[in-house]
Coordinates of C-alpha atoms in Angstrom, one line a residue:
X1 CA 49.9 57.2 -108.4
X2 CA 49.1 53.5 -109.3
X3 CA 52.4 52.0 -108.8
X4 CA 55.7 52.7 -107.3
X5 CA 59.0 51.4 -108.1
X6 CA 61.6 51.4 -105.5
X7 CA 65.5 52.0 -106.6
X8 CA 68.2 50.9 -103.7
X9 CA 71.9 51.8 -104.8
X10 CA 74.8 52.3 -103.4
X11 CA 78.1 53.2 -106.1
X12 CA 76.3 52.8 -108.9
X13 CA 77.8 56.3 -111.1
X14 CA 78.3 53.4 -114.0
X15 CA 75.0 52.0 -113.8
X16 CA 72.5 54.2 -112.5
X17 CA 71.7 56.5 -115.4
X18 CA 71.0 53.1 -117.3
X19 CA 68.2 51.8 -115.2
X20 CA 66.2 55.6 -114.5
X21 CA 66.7 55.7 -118.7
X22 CA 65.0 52.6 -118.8
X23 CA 62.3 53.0 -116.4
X24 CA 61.2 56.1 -117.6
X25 CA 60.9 55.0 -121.3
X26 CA 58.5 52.1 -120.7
X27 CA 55.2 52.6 -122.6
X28 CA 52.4 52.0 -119.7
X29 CA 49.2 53.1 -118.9
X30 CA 49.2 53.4 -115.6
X31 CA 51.2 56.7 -113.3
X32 CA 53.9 55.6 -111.1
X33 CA 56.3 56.6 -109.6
X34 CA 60.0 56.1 -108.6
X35 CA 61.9 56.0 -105.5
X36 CA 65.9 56.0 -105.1
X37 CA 67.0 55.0 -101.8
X38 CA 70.7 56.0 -101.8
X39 CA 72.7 53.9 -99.0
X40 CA 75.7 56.3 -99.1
X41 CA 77.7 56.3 -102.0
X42 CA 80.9 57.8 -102.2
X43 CA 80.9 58.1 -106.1
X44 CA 79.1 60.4 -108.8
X45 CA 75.9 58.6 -108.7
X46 CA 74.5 60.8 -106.0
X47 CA 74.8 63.9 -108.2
X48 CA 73.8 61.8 -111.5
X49 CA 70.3 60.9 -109.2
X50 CA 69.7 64.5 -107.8
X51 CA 69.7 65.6 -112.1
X52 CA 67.1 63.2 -112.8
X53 CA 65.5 64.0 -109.5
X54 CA 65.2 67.4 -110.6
X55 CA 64.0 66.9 -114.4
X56 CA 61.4 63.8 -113.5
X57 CA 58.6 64.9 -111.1
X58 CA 57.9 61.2 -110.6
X59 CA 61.3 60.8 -108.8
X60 CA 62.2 61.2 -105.5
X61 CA 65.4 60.9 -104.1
X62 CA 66.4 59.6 -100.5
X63 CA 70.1 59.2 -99.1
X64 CA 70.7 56.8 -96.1
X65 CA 74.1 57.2 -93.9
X66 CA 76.0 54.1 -93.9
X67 CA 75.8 52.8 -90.2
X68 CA 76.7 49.6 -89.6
X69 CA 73.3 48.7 -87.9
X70 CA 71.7 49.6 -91.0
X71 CA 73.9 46.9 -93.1
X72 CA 73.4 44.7 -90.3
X73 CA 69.8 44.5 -90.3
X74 CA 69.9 43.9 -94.8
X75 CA 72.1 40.6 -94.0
X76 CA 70.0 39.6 -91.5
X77 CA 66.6 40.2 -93.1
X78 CA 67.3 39.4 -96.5

């Protein structure tokens, strides 16, 4: 793999399928791969990412519990 792009959501079910359509349709010469970092959505969009997870051997999914330390450590960092 020669590049990797990296996919954080969290509730996205209206927005998700959008950007993985996208990403896998641009015309490069180069393998990459994507990672979705799911920081606990209560919506669809985990089930909408496991589908493309499992069509799209370039995908892999994570999911991350919502703990407040996690949150915590985004505001602070970023």
């Amino acid at each position: 793999m020669d590049f990797s792009i990296i996919v954080v959501s969290c509730n996205e079910a209206e927005y998700i399928s959008v950007c993985l359509y996208c990403i896998l349709n641009q015309n490069v010469t180069f393998n990459y791969g994507i990672i979705i970092c799911d920081v606990g959505s209560s919506d669809n969009s985990l089930e909408i990412k496991k589908e493309y997870n499992s069509k799209h051997k370039n995908i892999t999914h994570f999911v991350q519990n919502r703990e407040p330390k996690y949150h915590k450590f985004l505001a602070m960092n970023f």
